[in-house]
Tab-separated table of C-alpha atoms in Angstrom:
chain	number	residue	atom	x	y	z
A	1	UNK	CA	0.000	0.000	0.000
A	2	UNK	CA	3.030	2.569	0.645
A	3	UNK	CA	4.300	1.896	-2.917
A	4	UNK	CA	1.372	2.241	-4.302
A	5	UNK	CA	0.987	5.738	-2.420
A	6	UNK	CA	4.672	6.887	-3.276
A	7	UNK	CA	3.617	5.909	-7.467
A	8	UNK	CA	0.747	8.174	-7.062
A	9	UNK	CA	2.863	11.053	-5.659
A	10	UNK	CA	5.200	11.000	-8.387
A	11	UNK	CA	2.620	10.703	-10.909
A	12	UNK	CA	1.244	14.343	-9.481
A	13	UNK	CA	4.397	15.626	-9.832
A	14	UNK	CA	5.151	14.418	-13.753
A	15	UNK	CA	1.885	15.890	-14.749
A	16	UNK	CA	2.927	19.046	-12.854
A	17	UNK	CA	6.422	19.104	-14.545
A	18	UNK	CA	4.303	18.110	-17.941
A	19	UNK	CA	2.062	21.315	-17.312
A	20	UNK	CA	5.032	23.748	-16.759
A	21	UNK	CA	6.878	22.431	-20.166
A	22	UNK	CA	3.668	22.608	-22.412
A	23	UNK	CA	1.909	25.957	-20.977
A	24	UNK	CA	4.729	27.793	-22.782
A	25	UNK	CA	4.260	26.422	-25.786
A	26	UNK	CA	0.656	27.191	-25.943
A	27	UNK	CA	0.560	30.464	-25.191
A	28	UNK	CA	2.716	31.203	-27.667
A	29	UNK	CA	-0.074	29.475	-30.554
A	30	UNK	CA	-2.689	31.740	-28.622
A	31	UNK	CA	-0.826	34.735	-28.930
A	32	UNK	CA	0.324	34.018	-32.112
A	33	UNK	CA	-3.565	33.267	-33.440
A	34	UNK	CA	-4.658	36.788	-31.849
A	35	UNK	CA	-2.181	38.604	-33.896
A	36	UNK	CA	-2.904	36.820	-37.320
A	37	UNK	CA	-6.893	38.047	-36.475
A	38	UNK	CA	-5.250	41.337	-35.555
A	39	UNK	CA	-3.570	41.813	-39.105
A	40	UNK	CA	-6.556	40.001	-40.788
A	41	UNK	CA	-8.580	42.647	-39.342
A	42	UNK	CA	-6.427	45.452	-40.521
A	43	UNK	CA	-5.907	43.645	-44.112
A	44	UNK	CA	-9.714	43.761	-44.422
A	45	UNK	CA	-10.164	47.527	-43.187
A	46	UNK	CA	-7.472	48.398	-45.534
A	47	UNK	CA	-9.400	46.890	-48.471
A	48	UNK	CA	-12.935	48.015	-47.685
A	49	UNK	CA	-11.006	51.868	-47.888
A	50	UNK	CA	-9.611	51.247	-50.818
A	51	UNK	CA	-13.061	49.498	-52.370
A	52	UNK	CA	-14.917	52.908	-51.137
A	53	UNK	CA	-12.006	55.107	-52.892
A	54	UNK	CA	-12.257	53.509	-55.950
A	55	UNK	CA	-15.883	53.514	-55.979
A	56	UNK	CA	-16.470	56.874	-55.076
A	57	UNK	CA	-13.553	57.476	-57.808
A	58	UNK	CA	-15.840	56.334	-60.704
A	59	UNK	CA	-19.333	57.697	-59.233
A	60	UNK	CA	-18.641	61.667	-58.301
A	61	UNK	CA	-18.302	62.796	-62.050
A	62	UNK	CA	-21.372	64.828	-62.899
A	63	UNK	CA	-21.100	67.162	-64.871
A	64	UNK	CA	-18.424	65.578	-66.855
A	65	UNK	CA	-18.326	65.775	-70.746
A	66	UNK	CA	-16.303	62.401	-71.446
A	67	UNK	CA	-16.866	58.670	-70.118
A	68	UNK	CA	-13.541	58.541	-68.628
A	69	UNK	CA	-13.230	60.279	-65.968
A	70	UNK	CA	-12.893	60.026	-62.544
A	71	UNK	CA	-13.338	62.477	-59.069
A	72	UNK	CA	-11.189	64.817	-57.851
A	73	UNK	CA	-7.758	62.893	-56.892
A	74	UNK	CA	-7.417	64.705	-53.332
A	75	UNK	CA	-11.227	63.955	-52.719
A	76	UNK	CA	-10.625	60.568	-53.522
A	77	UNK	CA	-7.544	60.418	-51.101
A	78	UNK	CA	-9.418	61.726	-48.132
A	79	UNK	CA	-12.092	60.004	-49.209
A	80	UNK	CA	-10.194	56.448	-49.069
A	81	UNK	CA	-8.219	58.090	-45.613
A	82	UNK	CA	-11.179	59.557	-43.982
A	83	UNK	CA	-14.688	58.110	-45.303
A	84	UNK	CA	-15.615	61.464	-46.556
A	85	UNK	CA	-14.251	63.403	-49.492
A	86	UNK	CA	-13.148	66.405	-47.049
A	87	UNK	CA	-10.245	66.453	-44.918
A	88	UNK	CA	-11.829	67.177	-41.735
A	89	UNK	CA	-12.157	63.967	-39.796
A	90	UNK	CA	-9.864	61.081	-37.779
A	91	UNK	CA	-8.467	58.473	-40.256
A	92	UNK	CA	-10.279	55.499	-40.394
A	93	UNK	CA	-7.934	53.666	-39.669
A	94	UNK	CA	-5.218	54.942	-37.117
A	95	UNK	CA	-1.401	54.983	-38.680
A	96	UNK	CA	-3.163	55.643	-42.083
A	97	UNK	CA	-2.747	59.093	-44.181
A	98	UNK	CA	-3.245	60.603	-46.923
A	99	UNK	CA	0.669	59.640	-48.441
A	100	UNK	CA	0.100	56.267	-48.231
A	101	UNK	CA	-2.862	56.130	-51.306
A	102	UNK	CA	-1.860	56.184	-54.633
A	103	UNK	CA	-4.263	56.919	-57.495
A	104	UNK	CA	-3.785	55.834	-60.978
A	105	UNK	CA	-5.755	56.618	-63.672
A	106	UNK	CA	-4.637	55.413	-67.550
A	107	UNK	CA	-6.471	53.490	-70.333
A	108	UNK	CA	-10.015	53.101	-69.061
A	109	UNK	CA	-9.137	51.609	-65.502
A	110	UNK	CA	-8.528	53.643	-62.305
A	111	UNK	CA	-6.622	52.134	-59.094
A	112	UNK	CA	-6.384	52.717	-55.596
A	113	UNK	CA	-3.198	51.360	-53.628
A	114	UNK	CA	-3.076	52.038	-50.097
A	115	UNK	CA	0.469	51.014	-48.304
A	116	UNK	CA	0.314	50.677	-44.820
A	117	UNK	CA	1.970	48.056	-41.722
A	118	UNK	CA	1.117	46.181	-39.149
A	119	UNK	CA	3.145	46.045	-36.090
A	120	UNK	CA	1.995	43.316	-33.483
A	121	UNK	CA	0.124	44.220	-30.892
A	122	UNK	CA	0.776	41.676	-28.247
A	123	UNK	CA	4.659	41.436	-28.924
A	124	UNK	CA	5.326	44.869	-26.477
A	125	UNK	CA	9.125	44.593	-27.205
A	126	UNK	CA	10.817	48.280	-27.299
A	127	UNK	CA	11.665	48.776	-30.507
A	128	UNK	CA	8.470	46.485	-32.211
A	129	UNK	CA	9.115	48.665	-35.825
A	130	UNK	CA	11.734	46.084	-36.427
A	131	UNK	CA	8.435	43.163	-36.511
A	132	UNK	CA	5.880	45.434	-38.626
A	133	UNK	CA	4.656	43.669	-41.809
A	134	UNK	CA	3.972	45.696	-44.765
A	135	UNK	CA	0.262	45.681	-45.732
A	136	UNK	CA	-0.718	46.794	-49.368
A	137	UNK	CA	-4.534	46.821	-50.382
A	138	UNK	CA	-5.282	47.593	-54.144
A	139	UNK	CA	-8.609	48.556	-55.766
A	140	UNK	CA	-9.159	48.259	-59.938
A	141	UNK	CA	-12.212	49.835	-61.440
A	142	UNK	CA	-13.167	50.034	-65.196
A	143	UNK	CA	-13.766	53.789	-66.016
A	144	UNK	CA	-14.820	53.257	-69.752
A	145	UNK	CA	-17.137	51.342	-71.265
């Protein structure tokens, strides 16, 4: 019965030991899922600005006399930066400006890139602009028929 008893202590301890090795390793796979979601989030922002650019781009023409046109380029920029074609609100999305959209215009297409990066969150190292991932979101729309 006392061997029995002494198996059963060391058994709580292995498990313990077991526990102390593996909790390591999954908290890294949690905090590494939470950032992936937290650039996947910012990926999809970026795209939805540059989907609202380019659409605004191609729809705010009136008054124009040729089929090829598109909007003002620095009320498409604010536009894509801000949600609204002035420059008087917060960016949408924070680390975002103005300098980071491109607008092209040529041969019956117009595009929208917007450059940005994602630096991780949950890392909280000093100097975490040595981790940040670019992030580029592009937006094509056909201007002529």
């Amino acid at each position: 019965m006392c061997v029995e008893k002494q198996n059963l202590r060391q058994q709580k301890g292995l498990a313990a030991v077991e526990f102390i090795v593996t909790i390591p390793v999954l908290l890294l796979i949690v905090v590494g899922m939470v950032e992936v979601g937290n650039a996947l989030v910012k990926y999809n922002t970026l795209n939805k600005m540059v989907q609202s650019g380019v659409r605004y781009a191609t729809s705010d023409i009136q008054g124009t006399s040729s089929y090829d046109q598109i909007a003002d380029t620095t009320a498409i920029k604010n536009m894509v930066v801000y949600g609204e074609s002035s420059s008087g609100g917060s960016s949408l999305l924070e680390g975002v400006g103005v300098d980071d959209v491109t607008v092209t215009h040529s041969s019956g297409y117009v595009t929208i890139t917007l450059a940005s990066s994602y630096t991780p969150v949950l890392l909280g190292l000093p100097d975490s602009s040595l981790y940040s991932v670019p992030l580029n979101a592009s937006a094509v729309m056909r201007t002529a028929p």
